[in-house]
C-alpha cells in the first residue's frame, strides 16, 4: 500500500525548531498499515501541530500572505484575552489586536519576513498589541516565514512575549554571564541540589587554587577540609529557602594545597598544624536558584558568591593581638612595680603573659653550681624557680629543684645560642612532652633565653596544647619582650642578695 500526505511542516520560534511528522511517498510496512487501519485512527499533522502550538510557553499566532489569522495558541489567549475562535479567520489585526493607526505598520513588519533576508539571524521587533479589555501591552516579537516544499511563502508565524518580561529575562541572563564570566571582584560557585559543583567562574577558581574544570561535578568535600560543615550548612539553609540573613565569614582549609610552603600572602603555612593547605577567610553569600517555569519554584541549586578577605582579616587579627599584648605588658609592669620582692614581680610577669598566649610557663635559671651559662648548657643544669599554672592539670614541679634536660633539649639550645627556639611535638609523638620533661599535654613550645647585663641567666619556656596553633615569629618576639622584663627582675633579685636560684 502507498500513501501520500503533505510534506513536513517546520516551525521556528524563540530559537527552537519543531518539525511535524513527515510522510513521503513509498511503501508502508505492515505495522504502519495496521496503525492507519480503520480501527486505529492516525493523528493528523494539523492536530499534532495544534498540540505543539498550545503547549508552547511563548504566545504565538500566524497569518497567511494576505494577512488572515490562521493560528492562535493558548498562551496568546491568556496574554491578550482573545480566544482562538475570536481570532482565527480574521483578516488583519487592526481594530481588535492592534490599534487602527498601528495596524498597517505592524502587518508590514510581520509580512517582511516573507521577503528574502538581508542580514544574518532573525531580529526581534517591538510593537504594541491590544488586550480584549482595551489595555495595551508592548510585546517583543519574532516573525518567521513559512514556505511550502517548493519554497513559496505560505504565511508568517509570530512568537511574542511581554517586552518587559523579555528584558528581565535578558538582564538575568546577562547577570549570570557577568558573574560566571567577566567578574573579577566576586567569586561565584554554582552547586546543584546535591551540593555538587556545576559552574565556577575564574575568580573562584583562582581563589581556591583549582581550574574550573576540576570542580565540575565534584562534591565540595573534595576541595575543603576544616570549615566544610559550616559551608554545607549555609548551602543547605539556602536550598531550604532560609539563607543566612547577611554575609557570613567562613574560614576554610583548602585541600591539596599543602605542597606550597608559603601561601600567596607571604605567611608561612603552619608546620604541624591541621592537615591541608593554608586557611582562607571567605566573606560569603548564598542565593537560592529556583525554576521560574515551574508552578511552584523548584530548587535548581545555590549560587555561592564570596570574596577572599584573608589578608585583611589576618592583618586585623594581628593588630588586635598586638594591642592586647601591649596592654598586658603595661598592666604587668604596673603590677610588678608594687612588688617588694623582684622574684614576685617576675612571677607576675609570667601570669600576665599567659593570657591568650600560652597554656603554661616554666622559669628556669642557670644553676649556681655551673661556672657560666655555657657550662650550664653543656651539663644541662637548670634550676626551676617558678612556673605559671595552666590548663594541663599536672602537679606543679617543686621549686628550687635542678631540672636535668637531656642533651639537645630546646631550652638548652636557646641558652647556648642566645636566641628563641620553637619546637612542635606532632600528633604521632605521644611521648614527646614527657621526654622533654614538660607536662604531658604540651604540644608546642617556645624557649626564650633570659638576658640581663650581657649575661644569660636562664630560660623561659612557654607551652601550648594540641588544640592551639604552633608558635610563630610574632609569638617569639612577644616572648622575648616578656623575657627581658623577667630577666631584669631576676637580676635585681640576685643583686639584692637573693641569688640566682630559688628563694
XYZ file of N, CA and C in Angstrom, residues 266-468:
609
model
N 52.255 35.496 51.693
C 53.601 35.586 52.237
C 53.736 35.026 53.630
N 52.640 34.481 54.207
C 52.722 33.905 55.542
C 53.033 32.429 55.425
N 53.963 31.921 56.215
C 54.295 30.502 56.101
C 53.150 29.627 56.535
N 52.970 28.522 55.831
C 51.960 27.562 56.236
C 52.350 26.982 57.585
N 51.416 26.875 58.526
C 51.748 26.433 59.868
C 52.247 25.001 59.877
N 53.467 24.813 60.358
C 54.028 23.474 60.458
C 53.389 22.735 61.610
N 53.074 21.492 61.368
C 52.489 20.684 62.422
C 51.054 21.010 62.711
N 50.417 21.860 61.900
C 49.031 22.224 62.106
C 48.105 21.172 61.543
N 46.841 21.535 61.378
C 45.896 20.577 60.820
C 46.246 20.230 59.396
N 45.882 19.036 58.925
C 46.227 18.649 57.558
C 45.552 19.564 56.556
N 46.188 19.704 55.381
C 45.641 20.565 54.348
C 46.467 21.812 54.175
N 46.033 22.673 53.273
C 46.755 23.892 52.974
C 46.375 25.020 53.896
N 46.792 26.245 53.554
C 46.506 27.399 54.402
C 45.015 27.703 54.433
N 44.605 28.353 55.505
C 43.193 28.688 55.675
C 42.876 29.954 54.904
N 41.647 30.034 54.431
C 41.147 31.201 53.720
C 39.907 31.712 54.442
N 39.810 33.020 54.566
C 38.612 33.652 55.116
C 37.800 34.173 53.935
N 36.605 33.631 53.749
C 35.772 33.967 52.608
C 34.479 34.608 53.096
N 34.272 35.885 52.752
C 33.005 36.552 53.042
C 31.990 36.060 52.029
N 30.975 35.311 52.492
C 30.128 34.530 51.599
C 28.671 34.940 51.689
N 27.995 34.835 50.561
C 26.549 34.979 50.474
C 25.984 33.811 49.692
N 24.739 33.423 50.011
C 24.124 32.264 49.383
C 22.794 32.674 48.760
N 22.613 32.341 47.474
C 21.409 32.695 46.727
C 20.750 31.425 46.215
N 19.490 31.244 46.567
C 18.752 30.071 46.109
C 18.320 30.271 44.668
N 18.536 29.266 43.841
C 18.168 29.312 42.430
C 16.925 28.463 42.228
N 15.844 29.093 41.757
C 14.594 28.387 41.513
C 14.209 28.462 40.047
N 13.399 27.506 39.599
C 12.966 27.475 38.209
C 11.734 28.347 38.048
N 11.777 29.399 37.212
C 10.592 30.232 37.019
C 9.510 29.548 36.203
N 9.853 28.457 35.519
C 8.864 27.787 34.679
C 7.973 26.832 35.469
N 8.386 26.449 36.668
C 7.610 25.505 37.453
C 6.465 26.214 38.164
N 5.310 25.541 38.361
C 4.204 26.171 39.104
C 4.636 26.596 40.491
N 5.366 25.754 41.175
C 5.981 26.096 42.447
C 7.486 26.045 42.234
N 8.174 27.159 42.490
C 9.616 27.204 42.183
C 10.360 26.028 42.798
N 10.983 25.237 41.952
C 11.765 24.092 42.419
C 13.221 24.509 42.542
N 13.895 24.085 43.607
C 15.297 24.491 43.768
C 16.195 23.855 42.720
N 16.853 24.687 41.941
C 17.824 24.195 40.970
C 19.217 24.096 41.569
N 19.428 24.737 42.690
C 20.738 24.754 43.320
C 20.931 26.045 44.075
N 22.176 26.345 44.366
C 22.535 27.531 45.140
C 23.733 28.194 44.480
N 23.694 29.515 44.421
C 24.848 30.287 43.990
C 25.610 30.736 45.227
N 26.840 30.298 45.342
C 27.705 30.711 46.453
C 28.614 31.816 45.928
N 28.387 33.022 46.407
C 29.152 34.194 45.978
C 30.033 34.627 47.147
N 31.322 34.808 46.899
C 32.219 35.127 48.009
C 33.367 36.001 47.545
N 34.026 36.597 48.539
C 35.266 37.349 48.343
C 36.307 36.824 49.316
N 37.523 36.715 48.851
C 38.629 36.272 49.693
C 39.168 37.479 50.459
N 38.913 37.508 51.769
C 39.344 38.634 52.606
C 40.374 38.169 53.625
N 41.121 37.129 53.280
C 42.078 36.560 54.227
C 43.125 37.579 54.647
N 43.682 38.315 53.686
C 44.727 39.270 54.012
C 44.221 40.316 55.016
N 43.057 40.891 54.752
C 42.528 41.924 55.635
C 42.228 41.367 57.026
N 41.656 40.159 57.082
C 41.310 39.587 58.389
C 42.566 39.229 59.181
N 43.588 38.744 58.504
C 44.828 38.415 59.218
C 45.496 39.682 59.747
N 45.478 40.734 58.956
C 46.042 41.990 59.441
C 45.255 42.514 60.626
N 43.916 42.433 60.552
C 43.087 42.898 61.661
C 43.323 42.058 62.914
N 43.424 40.750 62.743
C 43.689 39.887 63.889
C 45.054 40.174 64.499
N 46.049 40.376 63.614
C 47.381 40.682 64.128
C 47.415 41.991 64.899
N 46.713 43.011 64.382
C 46.679 44.303 65.078
C 45.964 44.185 66.422
N 44.847 43.458 66.456
C 44.128 43.277 67.716
C 44.966 42.486 68.719
N 45.670 41.459 68.232
C 46.525 40.667 69.124
C 47.653 41.514 69.701
N 48.233 42.354 68.845
C 49.330 43.198 69.319
C 48.849 44.220 70.337
N 47.668 44.795 70.110
C 47.125 45.742 71.090
C 46.888 45.065 72.428
N 46.354 43.849 72.391
C 46.098 43.144 73.647
C 47.405 42.821 74.368
N 48.411 42.371 73.629
C 49.676 42.017 74.271
C 50.373 43.251 74.838
N 50.321 44.369 74.124
C 50.902 45.600 74.662
C 50.196 46.016 75.942
N 48.874 45.838 75.951
C 48.127 46.148 77.171
C 48.514 45.234 78.323
N 48.741 43.946 78.033
C 49.147 43.015 79.079
C 50.521 43.382 79.647
N 51.449 43.754 78.768
C 52.771 44.160 79.246
C 52.690 45.401 80.119
N 51.831 46.343 79.718
C 51.678 47.563 80.511
C 51.063 47.258 81.873
N 50.028 46.422 81.916
C 49.413 46.068 83.199
C 50.382 45.285 84.080
N 51.164 44.380 83.452
C 52.129 43.608 84.234
C 53.197 44.521 84.844
N 53.638 45.519 84.082
C 54.653 46.436 84.609
C 54.116 47.234 85.795
N 52.869 47.684 85.715
C 52.292 48.438 86.834
C 52.117 47.554 88.061
N 51.694 46.286 87.842
C 51.535 45.388 88.987
C 52.881 45.008 89.587
N 53.917 44.800 88.751
C 55.239 44.426 89.267
C 55.885 45.561 90.040
N 55.526 46.807 89.726
C 56.118 47.948 90.429
C 55.734 47.976 91.901
N 54.656 47.299 92.266
C 54.214 47.287 93.672
C 54.729 46.078 94.431
N 55.553 45.241 93.792
C 56.092 44.048 94.471
C 57.401 44.411 95.165
N 57.513 44.043 96.429
C 58.750 44.292 97.164
C 59.850 43.337 96.733
N 59.483 42.081 96.482
C 60.466 41.070 96.073
C 60.524 41.023 94.557
N 61.683 41.216 93.924
C 61.776 41.153 92.462
C 61.351 39.807 91.892
N 61.514 38.724 92.645
C 61.110 37.420 92.136
C 59.586 37.333 92.026
N 58.876 37.972 92.961
C 57.420 38.048 92.840
C 57.015 38.834 91.601
N 57.776 39.881 91.312
C 57.498 40.651 90.099
C 57.706 39.796 88.857
N 58.745 38.930 88.872
C 58.980 38.047 87.726
C 57.823 37.068 87.549
N 57.290 36.542 88.631
C 56.167 35.616 88.534
C 54.900 36.314 88.033
N 54.721 37.579 88.475
C 53.576 38.338 87.964
C 53.676 38.514 86.450
N 54.875 38.764 85.977
C 55.067 38.900 84.538
C 54.615 37.625 83.811
N 54.919 36.476 84.393
C 54.506 35.216 83.761
C 52.994 35.086 83.716
N 52.334 35.418 84.826
C 50.881 35.283 84.883
C 50.207 36.176 83.843
N 50.651 37.399 83.730
C 50.059 38.309 82.754
C 50.362 37.872 81.322
N 51.547 37.301 81.100
C 51.931 36.921 79.741
C 51.121 35.741 79.218
N 50.629 34.871 80.101
C 49.941 33.670 79.651
C 48.597 33.958 78.999
N 47.931 35.040 79.400
C 46.566 35.317 78.909
C 46.549 35.405 77.387
N 45.836 34.490 76.761
C 45.720 34.489 75.316
C 46.974 34.112 74.567
N 48.036 33.722 75.277
C 49.314 33.459 74.621
C 49.741 32.005 74.734
N 49.704 31.445 75.922
C 50.167 30.071 76.137
C 49.361 29.458 77.262
N 49.523 28.145 77.430
C 48.812 27.420 78.483
C 49.665 27.221 79.731
N 50.967 27.292 79.565
C 51.846 27.001 80.691
C 53.155 27.746 80.476
N 53.804 28.143 81.593
C 55.097 28.835 81.516
C 56.028 28.274 82.575
N 57.261 28.002 82.180
C 58.281 27.467 83.076
C 59.456 28.430 83.109
N 59.919 28.761 84.334
C 61.041 29.682 84.501
C 62.203 28.912 85.114
N 63.261 28.731 84.332
C 64.447 28.000 84.768
C 65.642 28.947 84.705
N 66.420 28.958 85.779
C 67.626 29.780 85.807
C 68.857 28.888 85.782
N 69.975 29.487 85.351
C 71.222 28.742 85.304
C 71.630 28.331 86.708
N 72.082 27.071 86.843
C 72.469 26.559 88.151
C 73.661 27.340 88.693
N 73.609 27.631 89.991
C 74.734 28.338 90.630
C 75.972 27.473 90.691
N 75.826 26.163 90.499
C 76.989 25.281 90.512
C 77.735 25.295 89.185
N 77.083 25.860 88.166
C 77.766 25.913 86.878
C 78.662 27.124 86.827
N 79.782 26.994 86.143
C 80.738 28.092 86.078
C 80.217 29.230 85.236
N 79.305 29.000 84.309
C 78.749 30.046 83.464
C 77.596 29.485 82.668
N 77.024 30.363 81.871
C 75.859 29.955 81.104
C 76.215 28.851 80.114
N 77.378 28.970 79.482
C 77.774 27.953 78.515
C 77.956 26.600 79.186
N 78.575 26.616 80.383
C 78.751 25.374 81.123
C 77.412 24.801 81.533
N 76.483 25.695 81.935
C 75.152 25.215 82.331
C 74.467 24.531 81.157
N 74.639 25.090 80.001
C 74.029 24.466 78.828
C 74.692 23.136 78.522
N 75.995 23.050 78.813
C 76.721 21.830 78.481
C 76.300 20.679 79.373
N 76.205 20.931 80.656
C 75.885 19.840 81.582
C 74.386 19.671 81.753
N 73.595 20.631 81.252
C 72.155 20.501 81.343
C 71.601 20.832 82.695
N 72.273 21.655 83.494
C 71.809 22.010 84.828
C 71.037 23.324 84.769
N 69.734 23.266 84.909
C 68.880 24.444 85.058
C 68.005 24.227 86.276
N 67.778 25.305 87.013
C 67.008 25.222 88.256
C 65.631 25.819 88.018
N 64.602 25.063 88.360
C 63.230 25.527 88.224
C 62.908 26.415 89.423
N 62.655 27.706 89.141
C 62.343 28.621 90.252
C 60.890 29.073 90.228
N 60.183 28.895 89.112
C 58.776 29.302 89.063
C 58.110 28.666 87.860
N 56.809 28.452 87.996
C 56.010 28.047 86.851
C 54.597 28.579 87.043
N 54.024 28.998 85.934
C 52.693 29.577 85.992
C 51.666 28.486 85.730
N 50.627 28.408 86.529
C 49.637 27.323 86.333
C 48.982 27.442 84.974
N 48.636 26.281 84.407
C 47.999 26.249 83.096
C 46.782 25.361 83.121
N 46.407 24.871 81.967
C 45.197 24.064 81.829
C 45.487 22.573 81.710
N 46.736 22.176 81.978
C 47.087 20.777 81.761
C 46.703 19.882 82.928
N 46.536 20.452 84.113
C 46.150 19.665 85.273
C 47.277 18.871 85.894
N 48.506 19.087 85.462
C 49.632 18.356 86.043
C 50.058 19.005 87.358
N 50.600 18.204 88.243
C 51.071 18.733 89.523
C 52.267 19.646 89.297
N 52.320 20.810 89.948
C 53.457 21.718 89.745
C 54.759 21.105 90.241
N 55.803 21.375 89.477
C 57.114 20.873 89.884
C 57.617 21.615 91.113
N 58.414 20.935 91.923
C 58.956 21.565 93.129
C 59.945 22.649 92.742
N 59.838 23.792 93.402
C 60.739 24.897 93.094
C 62.105 24.654 93.722
N 63.122 25.154 93.049
C 64.482 25.014 93.547
C 65.120 23.698 93.189
N 64.437 22.841 92.435
C 64.967 21.533 92.053
C 65.667 21.669 90.703
N 66.811 21.019 90.583
C 67.546 21.041 89.328
C 66.803 20.191 88.305
N 66.540 20.774 87.157
C 65.864 20.059 86.074
C 66.941 19.615 85.092
N 67.138 18.316 84.994
C 68.200 17.781 84.131
C 67.617 17.501 82.745
N 67.747 18.479 81.878
C 67.326 18.298 80.496
C 68.377 17.489 79.749
N 67.906 16.658 78.823
C 68.828 15.861 78.015
C 69.543 16.753 77.002
N 70.636 16.239 76.473
C 71.411 16.988 75.504
C 70.555 17.271 74.257
N 70.613 18.501 73.757
C 69.826 18.887 72.595
C 68.438 19.349 72.925
N 68.134 19.508 74.217
C 66.816 19.995 74.622
C 66.621 21.417 74.102
N 65.390 21.797 73.664
C 65.166 23.155 73.148
C 65.567 24.251 74.118
N 65.371 24.040 75.439
C 65.760 25.055 76.418
C 67.281 25.238 76.429
N 68.010 24.130 76.354
C 69.469 24.235 76.333
C 69.958 24.838 75.022
N 69.260 24.546 73.922
C 69.633 25.164 72.658
C 69.455 26.679 72.703
N 68.354 27.119 73.301
C 68.120 28.555 73.413
C 69.184 29.214 74.283
N 69.558 28.537 75.370
C 70.561 29.100 76.263
C 71.934 29.151 75.592
N 72.236 28.147 74.808
C 73.533 28.097 74.151
C 73.624 29.098 72.998
N 72.535 29.230 72.229
C 72.567 30.109 71.058
C 72.251 31.562 71.396
N 71.563 31.770 72.508
C 71.172 33.119 72.869
C 70.039 33.669 72.031
N 69.172 32.797 71.537
C 68.050 33.227 70.695
C 66.880 32.265 70.909
N 65.640 32.691 70.577
C 64.475 31.835 70.820
C 64.522 30.567 69.978
N 63.959 29.500 70.533
C 63.854 28.214 69.847
C 62.408 27.754 69.923
N 61.832 27.432 68.762
C 60.459 26.926 68.719
C 60.494 25.430 68.421
N 59.578 24.688 69.033
C 59.536 23.233 68.836
C 58.086 22.774 68.833
N 57.819 21.735 68.047
C 56.485 21.138 67.959
C 56.629 19.635 68.003
N 55.803 18.996 68.834
C 55.929 17.561 69.019
C 55.326 16.759 67.896
N 54.153 17.168 67.399
C 53.491 16.374 66.368
C 52.543 15.379 66.980
N 51.481 15.070 66.245
C 50.440 14.187 66.772
C 50.953 12.772 66.981
N 51.863 12.303 66.119
C 52.311 10.910 66.179
C 53.282 10.650 67.320
N 53.809 11.709 67.960
C 54.787 11.521 69.033
C 54.110 11.778 70.367
N 53.463 10.770 70.898
C 52.688 10.922 72.130
C 53.572 11.112 73.350
N 54.832 10.659 73.307
C 55.717 10.780 74.476
C 56.673 11.959 74.338
N 56.422 12.833 73.367
C 57.336 13.943 73.107
C 57.460 14.863 74.316
N 56.340 15.249 74.922
C 56.383 16.179 76.055
C 57.057 15.534 77.263
N 56.774 14.256 77.507
C 57.367 13.580 78.666
C 58.875 13.470 78.487
N 59.323 13.186 77.275
C 60.756 13.083 77.022
C 61.467 14.406 77.282
N 60.779 15.516 77.080
C 61.375 16.833 77.308
C 61.124 17.359 78.714
N 60.545 16.529 79.589
C 60.251 16.893 80.983
C 59.295 18.094 81.038
N 58.285 18.027 80.202
C 57.228 19.033 80.187
C 55.907 18.345 80.520
N 54.865 19.088 80.864
C 53.547 18.463 81.076
C 53.140 17.631 79.864
N 52.493 16.504 80.115
C 52.268 15.510 79.064
C 51.366 16.011 77.941
N 50.533 17.024 78.210
C 49.630 17.515 77.172
C 50.246 18.610 76.326
N 51.502 18.955 76.578
C 52.159 20.001 75.791
C 52.401 19.511 74.370
N 52.141 20.383 73.408
C 52.319 20.036 72.012
C 53.255 21.006 71.286
N 53.257 22.272 71.713
C 54.092 23.294 71.091
C 54.863 24.039 72.179
N 56.125 24.368 71.902
C 56.982 25.005 72.898
C 57.722 26.186 72.280
N 57.970 27.192 73.120
C 58.788 28.341 72.767
C 59.743 28.595 73.922
N 61.045 28.446 73.668
C 62.067 28.644 74.690
C 62.822 29.939 74.385
N 62.816 30.871 75.363
C 63.440 32.177 75.193
C 64.493 32.353 76.275
N 65.679 32.786 75.888
C 66.771 32.967 76.849
C 66.548 34.250 77.653
N 66.910 34.212 78.924
C 66.828 35.375 79.820
C 68.174 36.103 79.798
N 68.190 37.333 79.309
C 69.415 38.108 79.189
C 69.299 39.386 80.008
N 70.367 39.660 80.761
C 70.432 40.920 81.517
C 71.904 41.251 81.769
N 72.269 42.494 81.536
C 73.633 42.992 81.736
C 74.659 42.107 81.012
N 74.315 41.687 79.791
C 75.249 40.924 78.984
C 75.416 39.493 79.416
N 74.556 38.979 80.271
C 74.673 37.598 80.744
C 73.395 36.835 80.452
N 73.526 35.520 80.288
C 72.375 34.632 80.130
C 72.041 34.046 81.488
N 70.889 34.389 82.024
C 70.510 33.978 83.382
C 69.689 32.707 83.413
N 69.121 32.316 82.307
C 68.286 31.124 82.302
C 67.411 31.087 81.059
N 66.332 30.313 81.153
C 65.437 30.111 80.015
C 63.995 30.215 80.490
N 63.181 30.910 79.698
C 61.744 30.993 79.936
C 61.049 30.180 78.842
N 60.246 29.180 79.261
C 59.601 28.267 78.320
C 58.094 28.464 78.365
N 57.489 28.689 77.188
C 56.039 28.775 77.046
C 55.561 27.527 76.326
N 54.446 26.951 76.814
C 53.910 25.708 76.253
C 52.451 25.892 75.851
N 52.079 25.256 74.742
C 50.695 25.234 74.272
C 50.253 23.797 74.056
N 48.939 23.581 74.227
C 48.376 22.260 74.000
C 48.096 21.999 72.532
N 47.585 20.786 72.243
C 47.354 20.374 70.862
C 46.239 21.160 70.200
N 45.329 21.752 70.979
C 44.223 22.499 70.397
C 44.635 23.889 69.921
N 45.864 24.294 70.202
C 46.331 25.629 69.824
C 47.320 25.509 68.683
